[in-house]
Amino acid sequence: MKTMTCKQLGGVCDLAFSAETFEEIVTQSKIHGMQMFQLQDPQHMAAMAKVQALMANPQAMQEFMDAKRAEFDALP
């Protein structure tokens, strides 16, 4: 089991997500993001805007995801 925080995934808080795979971590992060969107948390909304800007550029988004996957894979 590996753990990454919201902050490590481009967010702003220290909420930890634990899973066996990077895909599971991403799913947990998305759920957290939806919760923060519903609450209209200003800090999370700003972080989500940055990720949305990345999504406009598929190559940049792929590089971002590859970097986060590599960080996950390097965890003990």
mmCIF file of N, CA and C in Angstrom:
data_model
loop_
_atom_site.group_PDB
_atom_site.id
_atom_site.type_symbol
_atom_site.label_atom_id
_atom_site.label_comp_id
_atom_site.label_asym_id
_atom_site.label_seq_id
_atom_site.Cartn_x
_atom_site.Cartn_y
_atom_site.Cartn_z
ATOM 1 N N MET A 1 0.857 -1.175 0.000
ATOM 2 C CA MET A 1 0.000 0.000 0.000
ATOM 3 C C MET A 1 0.903 1.239 0.000
ATOM 4 N N LYS A 2 0.581 2.182 -0.885
ATOM 5 C CA LYS A 2 1.337 3.425 -0.979
ATOM 6 C C LYS A 2 0.405 4.596 -0.694
ATOM 7 N N THR A 3 0.981 5.692 -0.237
ATOM 8 C CA THR A 3 0.185 6.852 0.148
ATOM 9 C C THR A 3 0.724 8.114 -0.509
ATOM 10 N N MET A 4 -0.209 8.918 -1.028
ATOM 11 C CA MET A 4 0.121 10.238 -1.564
ATOM 12 C C MET A 4 -0.926 11.210 -1.026
ATOM 13 N N THR A 5 -0.524 12.460 -0.895
ATOM 14 C CA THR A 5 -1.454 13.466 -0.390
ATOM 15 C C THR A 5 -2.068 14.259 -1.541
ATOM 16 N N CYS A 6 -3.113 14.958 -1.208
ATOM 17 C CA CYS A 6 -3.743 15.876 -2.157
ATOM 18 C C CYS A 6 -2.687 16.838 -2.697
ATOM 19 N N LYS A 7 -1.862 17.357 -1.803
ATOM 20 C CA LYS A 7 -0.816 18.310 -2.195
ATOM 21 C C LYS A 7 0.171 17.685 -3.179
ATOM 22 N N GLN A 8 0.556 16.439 -2.955
ATOM 23 C CA GLN A 8 1.490 15.763 -3.861
ATOM 24 C C GLN A 8 0.893 15.585 -5.256
ATOM 25 N N LEU A 9 -0.430 15.553 -5.323
ATOM 26 C CA LEU A 9 -1.115 15.340 -6.588
ATOM 27 C C LEU A 9 -1.545 16.643 -7.250
ATOM 28 N N GLY A 10 -1.019 17.754 -6.749
ATOM 29 C CA GLY A 10 -1.340 19.047 -7.345
ATOM 30 C C GLY A 10 -2.385 19.832 -6.584
ATOM 31 N N GLY A 11 -2.876 19.276 -5.496
ATOM 32 C CA GLY A 11 -3.883 19.953 -4.680
ATOM 33 C C GLY A 11 -3.247 20.840 -3.630
ATOM 34 N N VAL A 12 -4.015 21.099 -2.582
ATOM 35 C CA VAL A 12 -3.545 22.072 -1.592
ATOM 36 C C VAL A 12 -3.562 21.580 -0.153
ATOM 37 N N CYS A 13 -4.127 20.397 0.095
ATOM 38 C CA CYS A 13 -4.214 19.967 1.493
ATOM 39 C C CYS A 13 -3.410 18.698 1.732
ATOM 40 N N ASP A 14 -3.365 18.283 2.971
ATOM 41 C CA ASP A 14 -2.572 17.124 3.363
ATOM 42 C C ASP A 14 -3.405 15.845 3.513
ATOM 43 N N LEU A 15 -4.633 15.846 2.972
ATOM 44 C CA LEU A 15 -5.437 14.630 3.015
ATOM 45 C C LEU A 15 -4.687 13.521 2.291
ATOM 46 N N ALA A 16 -4.559 12.376 2.942
ATOM 47 C CA ALA A 16 -3.786 11.262 2.391
ATOM 48 C C ALA A 16 -4.697 10.244 1.716
ATOM 49 N N PHE A 17 -4.238 9.766 0.575
ATOM 50 C CA PHE A 17 -4.914 8.701 -0.164
ATOM 51 C C PHE A 17 -3.976 7.500 -0.165
ATOM 52 N N SER A 18 -4.501 6.335 0.161
ATOM 53 C CA SER A 18 -3.677 5.123 0.185
ATOM 54 C C SER A 18 -4.292 4.084 -0.731
ATOM 55 N N ALA A 19 -3.436 3.432 -1.526
ATOM 56 C CA ALA A 19 -3.916 2.411 -2.457
ATOM 57 C C ALA A 19 -2.756 1.559 -2.941
ATOM 58 N N GLU A 20 -3.105 0.488 -3.616
ATOM 59 C CA GLU A 20 -2.113 -0.409 -4.197
ATOM 60 C C GLU A 20 -1.631 0.092 -5.554
ATOM 61 N N THR A 21 -2.507 0.825 -6.277
ATOM 62 C CA THR A 21 -2.151 1.271 -7.618
ATOM 63 C C THR A 21 -2.312 2.785 -7.743
ATOM 64 N N PHE A 22 -1.603 3.343 -8.704
ATOM 65 C CA PHE A 22 -1.709 4.775 -8.975
ATOM 66 C C PHE A 22 -3.128 5.121 -9.425
ATOM 67 N N GLU A 23 -3.753 4.250 -10.190
ATOM 68 C CA GLU A 23 -5.110 4.502 -10.674
ATOM 69 C C GLU A 23 -6.094 4.641 -9.513
ATOM 70 N N GLU A 24 -5.914 3.827 -8.474
ATOM 71 C CA GLU A 24 -6.782 3.916 -7.295
ATOM 72 C C GLU A 24 -6.568 5.251 -6.569
ATOM 73 N N ILE A 25 -5.318 5.692 -6.511
ATOM 74 C CA ILE A 25 -5.007 6.983 -5.895
ATOM 75 C C ILE A 25 -5.701 8.102 -6.680
ATOM 76 N N VAL A 26 -5.623 8.036 -7.999
ATOM 77 C CA VAL A 26 -6.257 9.050 -8.848
ATOM 78 C C VAL A 26 -7.765 9.079 -8.606
ATOM 79 N N THR A 27 -8.381 7.910 -8.509
ATOM 80 C CA THR A 27 -9.822 7.841 -8.262
ATOM 81 C C THR A 27 -10.175 8.495 -6.927
ATOM 82 N N GLN A 28 -9.403 8.199 -5.890
ATOM 83 C CA GLN A 28 -9.652 8.801 -4.580
ATOM 84 C C GLN A 28 -9.479 10.321 -4.644
ATOM 85 N N SER A 29 -8.481 10.754 -5.389
ATOM 86 C CA SER A 29 -8.224 12.184 -5.535
ATOM 87 C C SER A 29 -9.382 12.876 -6.263
ATOM 88 N N LYS A 30 -9.918 12.226 -7.283
ATOM 89 C CA LYS A 30 -11.053 12.785 -8.021
ATOM 90 C C LYS A 30 -12.274 12.928 -7.122
ATOM 91 N N ILE A 31 -12.522 11.921 -6.295
ATOM 92 C CA ILE A 31 -13.652 11.980 -5.362
ATOM 93 C C ILE A 31 -13.468 13.154 -4.405
ATOM 94 N N HIS A 32 -12.269 13.300 -3.875
ATOM 95 C CA HIS A 32 -11.962 14.415 -2.982
ATOM 96 C C HIS A 32 -12.174 15.743 -3.717
ATOM 97 N N GLY A 33 -11.709 15.813 -4.956
ATOM 98 C CA GLY A 33 -11.883 17.024 -5.749
ATOM 99 C C GLY A 33 -13.352 17.372 -5.945
ATOM 100 N N MET A 34 -14.179 16.359 -6.194
ATOM 101 C CA MET A 34 -15.615 16.601 -6.358
ATOM 102 C C MET A 34 -16.235 17.120 -5.066
ATOM 103 N N GLN A 35 -15.784 16.566 -3.936
ATOM 104 C CA GLN A 35 -16.285 17.034 -2.648
ATOM 105 C C GLN A 35 -15.894 18.490 -2.409
ATOM 106 N N MET A 36 -14.659 18.819 -2.721
ATOM 107 C CA MET A 36 -14.192 20.192 -2.536
ATOM 108 C C MET A 36 -14.882 21.153 -3.509
ATOM 109 N N PHE A 37 -15.211 20.657 -4.714
ATOM 110 C CA PHE A 37 -15.955 21.465 -5.681
ATOM 111 C C PHE A 37 -17.351 21.763 -5.141
ATOM 112 N N GLN A 38 -18.011 20.748 -4.564
ATOM 113 C CA GLN A 38 -19.344 20.940 -3.995
ATOM 114 C C GLN A 38 -19.317 21.967 -2.866
ATOM 115 N N LEU A 39 -18.222 21.950 -2.103
ATOM 116 C CA LEU A 39 -18.066 22.909 -1.004
ATOM 117 C C LEU A 39 -17.571 24.276 -1.494
ATOM 118 N N GLN A 40 -17.151 24.317 -2.763
ATOM 119 C CA GLN A 40 -16.573 25.532 -3.344
ATOM 120 C C GLN A 40 -15.403 26.054 -2.510
ATOM 121 N N ASP A 41 -14.566 25.115 -2.051
ATOM 122 C CA ASP A 41 -13.381 25.476 -1.268
ATOM 123 C C ASP A 41 -12.444 26.304 -2.147
ATOM 124 N N PRO A 42 -12.180 27.560 -1.771
ATOM 125 C CA PRO A 42 -11.412 28.458 -2.646
ATOM 126 C C PRO A 42 -10.019 27.949 -3.008
ATOM 127 N N GLN A 43 -9.305 27.382 -2.062
ATOM 128 C CA GLN A 43 -7.949 26.899 -2.344
ATOM 129 C C GLN A 43 -7.983 25.723 -3.319
ATOM 130 N N HIS A 44 -8.902 24.803 -3.090
ATOM 131 C CA HIS A 44 -9.010 23.657 -3.996
ATOM 132 C C HIS A 44 -9.499 24.098 -5.373
ATOM 133 N N MET A 45 -10.394 25.070 -5.406
ATOM 134 C CA MET A 45 -10.900 25.561 -6.698
ATOM 135 C C MET A 45 -9.749 26.144 -7.520
ATOM 136 N N ALA A 46 -8.846 26.861 -6.877
ATOM 137 C CA ALA A 46 -7.701 27.433 -7.591
ATOM 138 C C ALA A 46 -6.788 26.320 -8.114
ATOM 139 N N ALA A 47 -6.573 25.292 -7.300
ATOM 140 C CA ALA A 47 -5.732 24.173 -7.731
ATOM 141 C C ALA A 47 -6.385 23.432 -8.895
ATOM 142 N N MET A 48 -7.706 23.268 -8.838
ATOM 143 C CA MET A 48 -8.417 22.586 -9.915
ATOM 144 C C MET A 48 -8.339 23.386 -11.212
ATOM 145 N N ALA A 49 -8.345 24.695 -11.109
ATOM 146 C CA ALA A 49 -8.229 25.537 -12.306
ATOM 147 C C ALA A 49 -6.884 25.309 -12.983
ATOM 148 N N LYS A 50 -5.841 25.123 -12.196
ATOM 149 C CA LYS A 50 -4.513 24.856 -12.767
ATOM 150 C C LYS A 50 -4.495 23.512 -13.493
ATOM 151 N N VAL A 51 -5.131 22.505 -12.909
ATOM 152 C CA VAL A 51 -5.179 21.187 -13.548
ATOM 153 C C VAL A 51 -6.026 21.262 -14.820
ATOM 154 N N GLN A 52 -7.120 22.014 -14.771
ATOM 155 C CA GLN A 52 -7.952 22.163 -15.973
ATOM 156 C C GLN A 52 -7.168 22.830 -17.093
ATOM 157 N N ALA A 53 -6.320 23.780 -16.757
ATOM 158 C CA ALA A 53 -5.485 24.426 -17.769
ATOM 159 C C ALA A 53 -4.541 23.401 -18.400
ATOM 160 N N LEU A 54 -4.018 22.492 -17.589
ATOM 161 C CA LEU A 54 -3.170 21.416 -18.118
ATOM 162 C C LEU A 54 -3.953 20.522 -19.064
ATOM 163 N N MET A 55 -5.207 20.267 -18.731
ATOM 164 C CA MET A 55 -6.032 19.376 -19.542
ATOM 165 C C MET A 55 -6.255 19.940 -20.945
ATOM 166 N N ALA A 56 -6.128 21.243 -21.100
ATOM 167 C CA ALA A 56 -6.282 21.869 -22.418
ATOM 168 C C ALA A 56 -5.119 21.518 -23.330
ATOM 169 N N ASN A 57 -4.015 21.081 -22.735
ATOM 170 C CA ASN A 57 -2.830 20.699 -23.498
ATOM 171 C C ASN A 57 -2.544 19.226 -23.196
ATOM 172 N N PRO A 58 -2.997 18.321 -24.061
ATOM 173 C CA PRO A 58 -2.842 16.890 -23.775
ATOM 174 C C PRO A 58 -1.412 16.463 -23.472
ATOM 175 N N GLN A 59 -0.433 17.051 -24.153
ATOM 176 C CA GLN A 59 0.959 16.672 -23.893
ATOM 177 C C GLN A 59 1.376 17.094 -22.492
ATOM 178 N N ALA A 60 1.014 18.305 -22.095
ATOM 179 C CA ALA A 60 1.357 18.787 -20.752
ATOM 180 C C ALA A 60 0.660 17.950 -19.686
ATOM 181 N N MET A 61 -0.591 17.572 -19.938
ATOM 182 C CA MET A 61 -1.331 16.745 -18.979
ATOM 183 C C MET A 61 -0.685 15.369 -18.867
ATOM 184 N N GLN A 62 -0.267 14.800 -19.989
ATOM 185 C CA GLN A 62 0.389 13.494 -19.966
ATOM 186 C C GLN A 62 1.700 13.559 -19.193
ATOM 187 N N GLU A 63 2.455 14.633 -19.402
ATOM 188 C CA GLU A 63 3.721 14.801 -18.675
ATOM 189 C C GLU A 63 3.470 14.932 -17.173
ATOM 190 N N PHE A 64 2.434 15.672 -16.804
ATOM 191 C CA PHE A 64 2.062 15.838 -15.395
ATOM 192 C C PHE A 64 1.713 14.476 -14.790
ATOM 193 N N MET A 65 0.868 13.712 -15.489
ATOM 194 C CA MET A 65 0.455 12.407 -14.975
ATOM 195 C C MET A 65 1.631 11.435 -14.923
ATOM 196 N N ASP A 66 2.490 11.472 -15.918
ATOM 197 C CA ASP A 66 3.677 10.605 -15.908
ATOM 198 C C ASP A 66 4.578 10.922 -14.714
ATOM 199 N N ALA A 67 4.736 12.203 -14.417
ATOM 200 C CA ALA A 67 5.563 12.609 -13.279
ATOM 201 C C ALA A 67 4.950 12.135 -11.968
ATOM 202 N N LYS A 68 3.633 12.249 -11.831
ATOM 203 C CA LYS A 68 2.958 11.814 -10.599
ATOM 204 C C LYS A 68 3.014 10.290 -10.469
ATOM 205 N N ARG A 69 2.866 9.584 -11.595
ATOM 206 C CA ARG A 69 2.979 8.119 -11.567
ATOM 207 C C ARG A 69 4.385 7.702 -11.149
ATOM 208 N N ALA A 70 5.406 8.389 -11.668
ATOM 209 C CA ALA A 70 6.789 8.078 -11.308
ATOM 210 C C ALA A 70 7.013 8.329 -9.817
ATOM 211 N N GLU A 71 6.422 9.402 -9.300
ATOM 212 C CA GLU A 71 6.535 9.692 -7.867
ATOM 213 C C GLU A 71 5.877 8.574 -7.064
ATOM 214 N N PHE A 72 4.693 8.111 -7.504
ATOM 215 C CA PHE A 72 4.009 7.000 -6.839
ATOM 216 C C PHE A 72 4.867 5.739 -6.885
ATOM 217 N N ASP A 73 5.375 5.424 -8.072
ATOM 218 C CA ASP A 73 6.182 4.213 -8.242
ATOM 219 C C ASP A 73 7.440 4.226 -7.385
ATOM 220 N N ALA A 74 7.977 5.412 -7.106
ATOM 221 C CA ALA A 74 9.207 5.529 -6.310
ATOM 222 C C ALA A 74 8.937 5.399 -4.807
ATOM 223 N N LEU A 75 7.678 5.452 -4.403
ATOM 224 C CA LEU A 75 7.364 5.330 -2.975
ATOM 225 C C LEU A 75 7.698 3.922 -2.489
ATOM 226 N N PRO A 76 8.101 3.846 -1.218
ATOM 227 C CA PRO A 76 8.401 2.515 -0.661
ATOM 228 C C PRO A 76 7.147 1.658 -0.504
#
